[in-house]
CSV table of C-alpha atoms in Angstrom, one decimal:
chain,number,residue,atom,x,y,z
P,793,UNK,CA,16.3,6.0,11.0
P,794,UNK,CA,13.7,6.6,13.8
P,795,UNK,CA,10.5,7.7,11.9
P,796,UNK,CA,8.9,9.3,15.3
P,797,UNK,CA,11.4,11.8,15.3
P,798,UNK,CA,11.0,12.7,11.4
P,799,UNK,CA,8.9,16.1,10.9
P,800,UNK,CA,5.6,16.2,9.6
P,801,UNK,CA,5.6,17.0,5.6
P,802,UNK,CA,3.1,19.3,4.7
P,803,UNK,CA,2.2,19.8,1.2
P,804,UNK,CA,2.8,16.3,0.0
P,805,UNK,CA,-1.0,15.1,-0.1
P,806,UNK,CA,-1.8,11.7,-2.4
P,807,UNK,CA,-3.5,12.4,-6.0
P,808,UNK,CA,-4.3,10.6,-8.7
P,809,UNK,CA,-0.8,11.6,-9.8
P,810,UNK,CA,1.7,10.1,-12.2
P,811,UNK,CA,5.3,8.5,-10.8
P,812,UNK,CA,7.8,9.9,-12.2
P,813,UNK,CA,8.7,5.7,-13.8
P,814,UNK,CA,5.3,6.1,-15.6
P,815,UNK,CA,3.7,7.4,-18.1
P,816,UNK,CA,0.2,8.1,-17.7
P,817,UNK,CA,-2.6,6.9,-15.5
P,818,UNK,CA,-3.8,3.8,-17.7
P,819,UNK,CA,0.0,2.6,-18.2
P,820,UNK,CA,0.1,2.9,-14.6
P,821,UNK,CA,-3.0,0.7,-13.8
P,822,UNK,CA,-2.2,-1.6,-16.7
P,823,UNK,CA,1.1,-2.1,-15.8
P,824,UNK,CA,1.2,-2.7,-12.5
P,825,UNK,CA,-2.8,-3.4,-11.0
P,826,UNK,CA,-3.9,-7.2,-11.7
P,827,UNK,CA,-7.3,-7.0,-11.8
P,828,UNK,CA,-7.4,-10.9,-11.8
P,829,UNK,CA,-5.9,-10.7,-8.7
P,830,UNK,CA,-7.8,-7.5,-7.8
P,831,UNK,CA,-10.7,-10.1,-7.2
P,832,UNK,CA,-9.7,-12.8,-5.2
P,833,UNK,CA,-11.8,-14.3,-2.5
P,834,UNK,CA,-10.9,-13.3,1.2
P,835,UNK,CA,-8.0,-15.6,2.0
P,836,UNK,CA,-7.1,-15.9,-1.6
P,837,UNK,CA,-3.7,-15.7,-2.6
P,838,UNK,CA,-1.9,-15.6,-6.0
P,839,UNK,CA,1.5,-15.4,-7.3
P,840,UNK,CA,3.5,-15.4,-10.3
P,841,UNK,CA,7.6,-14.1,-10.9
P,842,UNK,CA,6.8,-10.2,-10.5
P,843,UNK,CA,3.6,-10.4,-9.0
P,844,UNK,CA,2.1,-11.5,-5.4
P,845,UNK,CA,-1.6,-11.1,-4.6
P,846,UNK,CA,-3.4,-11.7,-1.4
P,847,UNK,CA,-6.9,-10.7,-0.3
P,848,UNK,CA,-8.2,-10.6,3.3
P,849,UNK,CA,-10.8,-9.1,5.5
P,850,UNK,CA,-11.4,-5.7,6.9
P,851,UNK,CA,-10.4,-6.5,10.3
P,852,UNK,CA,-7.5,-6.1,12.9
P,853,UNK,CA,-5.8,-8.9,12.6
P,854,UNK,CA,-5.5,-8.5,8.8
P,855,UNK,CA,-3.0,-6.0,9.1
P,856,UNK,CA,-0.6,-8.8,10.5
P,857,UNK,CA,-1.1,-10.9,8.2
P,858,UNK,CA,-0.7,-8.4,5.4
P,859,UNK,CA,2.8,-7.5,7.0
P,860,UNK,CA,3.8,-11.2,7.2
P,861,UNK,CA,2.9,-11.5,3.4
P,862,UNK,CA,5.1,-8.4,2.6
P,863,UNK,CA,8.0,-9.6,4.5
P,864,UNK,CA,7.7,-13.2,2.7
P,865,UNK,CA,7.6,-11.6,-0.5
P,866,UNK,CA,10.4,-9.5,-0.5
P,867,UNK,CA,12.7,-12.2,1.0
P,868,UNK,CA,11.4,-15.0,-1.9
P,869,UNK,CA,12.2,-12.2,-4.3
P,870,UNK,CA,15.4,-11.8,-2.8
P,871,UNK,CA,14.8,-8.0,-1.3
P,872,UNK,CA,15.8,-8.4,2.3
P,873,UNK,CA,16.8,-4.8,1.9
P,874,UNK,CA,12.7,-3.7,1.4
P,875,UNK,CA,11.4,-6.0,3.3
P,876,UNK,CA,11.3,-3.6,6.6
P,877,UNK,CA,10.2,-1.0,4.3
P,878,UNK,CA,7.0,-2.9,3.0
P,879,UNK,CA,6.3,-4.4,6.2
P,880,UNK,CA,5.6,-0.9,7.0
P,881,UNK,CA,4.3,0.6,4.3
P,882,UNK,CA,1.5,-2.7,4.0
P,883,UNK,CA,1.0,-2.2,7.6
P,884,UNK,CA,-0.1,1.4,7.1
P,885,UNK,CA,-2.1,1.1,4.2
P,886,UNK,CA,-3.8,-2.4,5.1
P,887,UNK,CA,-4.3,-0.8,9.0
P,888,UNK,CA,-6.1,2.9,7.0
P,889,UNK,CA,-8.4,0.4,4.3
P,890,UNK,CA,-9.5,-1.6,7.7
P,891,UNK,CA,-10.1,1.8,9.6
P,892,UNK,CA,-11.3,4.5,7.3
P,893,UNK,CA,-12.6,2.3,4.2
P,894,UNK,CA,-15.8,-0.3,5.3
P,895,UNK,CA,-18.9,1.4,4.1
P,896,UNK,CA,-20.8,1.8,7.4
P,897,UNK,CA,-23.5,-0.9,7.4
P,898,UNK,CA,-21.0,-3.5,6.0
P,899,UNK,CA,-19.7,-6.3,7.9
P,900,UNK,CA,-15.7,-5.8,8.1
P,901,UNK,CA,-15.3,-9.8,7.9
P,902,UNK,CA,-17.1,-10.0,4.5
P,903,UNK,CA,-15.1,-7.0,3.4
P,904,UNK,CA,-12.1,-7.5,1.2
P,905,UNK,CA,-8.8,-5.4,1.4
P,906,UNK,CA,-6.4,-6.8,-1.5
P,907,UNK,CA,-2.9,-6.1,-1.2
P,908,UNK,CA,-0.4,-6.7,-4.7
P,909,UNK,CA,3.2,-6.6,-4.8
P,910,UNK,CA,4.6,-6.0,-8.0
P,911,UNK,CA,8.1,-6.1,-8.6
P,912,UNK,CA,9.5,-3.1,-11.1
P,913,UNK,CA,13.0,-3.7,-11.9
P,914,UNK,CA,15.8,-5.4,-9.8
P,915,UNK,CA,15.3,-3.2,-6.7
P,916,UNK,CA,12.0,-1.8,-6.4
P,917,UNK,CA,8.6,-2.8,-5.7
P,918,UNK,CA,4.8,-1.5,-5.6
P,919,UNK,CA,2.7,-1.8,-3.0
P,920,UNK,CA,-0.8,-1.9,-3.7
P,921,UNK,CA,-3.6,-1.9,-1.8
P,922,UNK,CA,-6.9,-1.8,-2.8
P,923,UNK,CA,-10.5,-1.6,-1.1
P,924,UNK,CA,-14.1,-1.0,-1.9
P,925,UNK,CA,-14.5,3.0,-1.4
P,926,UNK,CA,-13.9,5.8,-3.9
P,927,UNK,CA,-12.6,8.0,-1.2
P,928,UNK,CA,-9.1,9.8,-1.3
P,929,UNK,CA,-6.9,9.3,1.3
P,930,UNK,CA,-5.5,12.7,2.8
P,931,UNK,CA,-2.8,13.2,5.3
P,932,UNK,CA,-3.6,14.7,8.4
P,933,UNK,CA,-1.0,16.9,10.1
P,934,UNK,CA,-1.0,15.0,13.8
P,935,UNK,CA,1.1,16.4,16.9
P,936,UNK,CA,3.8,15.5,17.8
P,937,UNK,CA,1.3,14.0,21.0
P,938,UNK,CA,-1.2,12.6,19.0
P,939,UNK,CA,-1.3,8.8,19.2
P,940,UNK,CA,-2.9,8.6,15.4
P,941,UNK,CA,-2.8,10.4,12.2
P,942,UNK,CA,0.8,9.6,11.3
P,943,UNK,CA,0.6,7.0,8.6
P,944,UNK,CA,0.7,8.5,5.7
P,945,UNK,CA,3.8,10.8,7.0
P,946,UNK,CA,5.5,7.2,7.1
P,947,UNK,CA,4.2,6.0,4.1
P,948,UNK,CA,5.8,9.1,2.2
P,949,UNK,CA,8.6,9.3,4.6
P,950,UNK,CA,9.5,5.1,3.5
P,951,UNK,CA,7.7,5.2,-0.1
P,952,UNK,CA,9.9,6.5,-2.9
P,953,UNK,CA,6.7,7.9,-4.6
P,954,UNK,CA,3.4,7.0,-3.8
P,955,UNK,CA,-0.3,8.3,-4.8
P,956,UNK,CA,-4.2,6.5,-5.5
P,957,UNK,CA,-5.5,5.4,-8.3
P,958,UNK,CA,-9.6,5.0,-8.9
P,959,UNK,CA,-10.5,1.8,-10.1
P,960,UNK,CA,-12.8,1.0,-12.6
P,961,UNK,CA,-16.1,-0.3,-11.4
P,962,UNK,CA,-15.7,1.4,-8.1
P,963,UNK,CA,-13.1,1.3,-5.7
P,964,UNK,CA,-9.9,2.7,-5.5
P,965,UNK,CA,-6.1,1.4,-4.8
P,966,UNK,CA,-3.3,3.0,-2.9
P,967,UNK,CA,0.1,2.8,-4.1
P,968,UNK,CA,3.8,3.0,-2.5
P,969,UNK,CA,6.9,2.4,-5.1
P,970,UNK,CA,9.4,1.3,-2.5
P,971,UNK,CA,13.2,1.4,-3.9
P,972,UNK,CA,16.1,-0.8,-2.0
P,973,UNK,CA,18.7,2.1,-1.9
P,974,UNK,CA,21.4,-0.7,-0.9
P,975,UNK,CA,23.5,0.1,1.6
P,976,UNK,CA,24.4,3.3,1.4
């Protein structure tokens, strides 16, 4: 599927919403956020079964990294069929954190961008990514010229579902439940 060629959605604008798979917003940050995790040290990585965490800096070359991680994870979870998918989907929410969320006099190196990967049943996992702003992210409807402003598009276009979430203490995390759909 070539996403370039996909139409822009309108209408389909992130909320604090609730995925269909659960049930409220507290279940939703309970069950799947690890704020343990959620405050590891730049460069800090954890894992356990269903869960991989790994924090890094505001910067560029973050968003490689972040992709790499992704890809990894889904292929020691046994996912190869996500792991496209998330590389993606982590580049896109890891690239918007970098751009769009270091409060202005902060240094980007000393700023932290954790991305979690939780896996929900035997074919799906959330991405999460997390930074230090409260503000929404919100899609904006780019051209079909326009050489920015199509991430979110692709997240929802590759994302079975996919929203924000404040965090307590400040801060918010992005979401994207990404579902293997086999090979259909």
């Amino acid at each position: 599927m070539n996403a370039e060629l996909m139409p822009s959605e309108t209408g389909t604008e992130a909320s604090p919403s609730r995925p269909s798979q659960v049930r409220d917003l507290d279940s939703r940050l309970s069950g799947w956020w690890d704020p343990p995790s959620g405050r590891l040290g730049i460069g800090g990585t954890s894992r356990t079964p269903d869960l991989a965490a790994r924090s890094l800096d505001s910067t560029a070359r973050s968003v490689g990294h972040a992709r790499e991680f992704a890809a990894d994870t889904a292929r020691g979870w046994g996912l190869p069929g996500l792991e496209e998918d998330l590389r993606l989907v982590v580049s896109e929410l890891v690239g918007n954190a970098c751009r769009h969320a270091v409060p202005e006099a902060a240094d980007p190196a000393r700023s932290a961008v954790v991305v979690q990967l939780r896996r929900v049943g035997a074919d799906s996992v959330v991405c999460m990514v997390a930074d230090d702003t409260d503000t929404a992210p919100h899609r904006v409807d780019a051209h079909q010229f326009a050489e920015c402003g199509r991430g979110l598009g692709l997240v929802a276009a590759f994302g079975a579902e996919w929203g924000w979430s404040p965090i307590r203490g400040g801060g918010k995390v992005v979401w994207v439940l990404c579902t293997d759909a086999g090979d259909a």
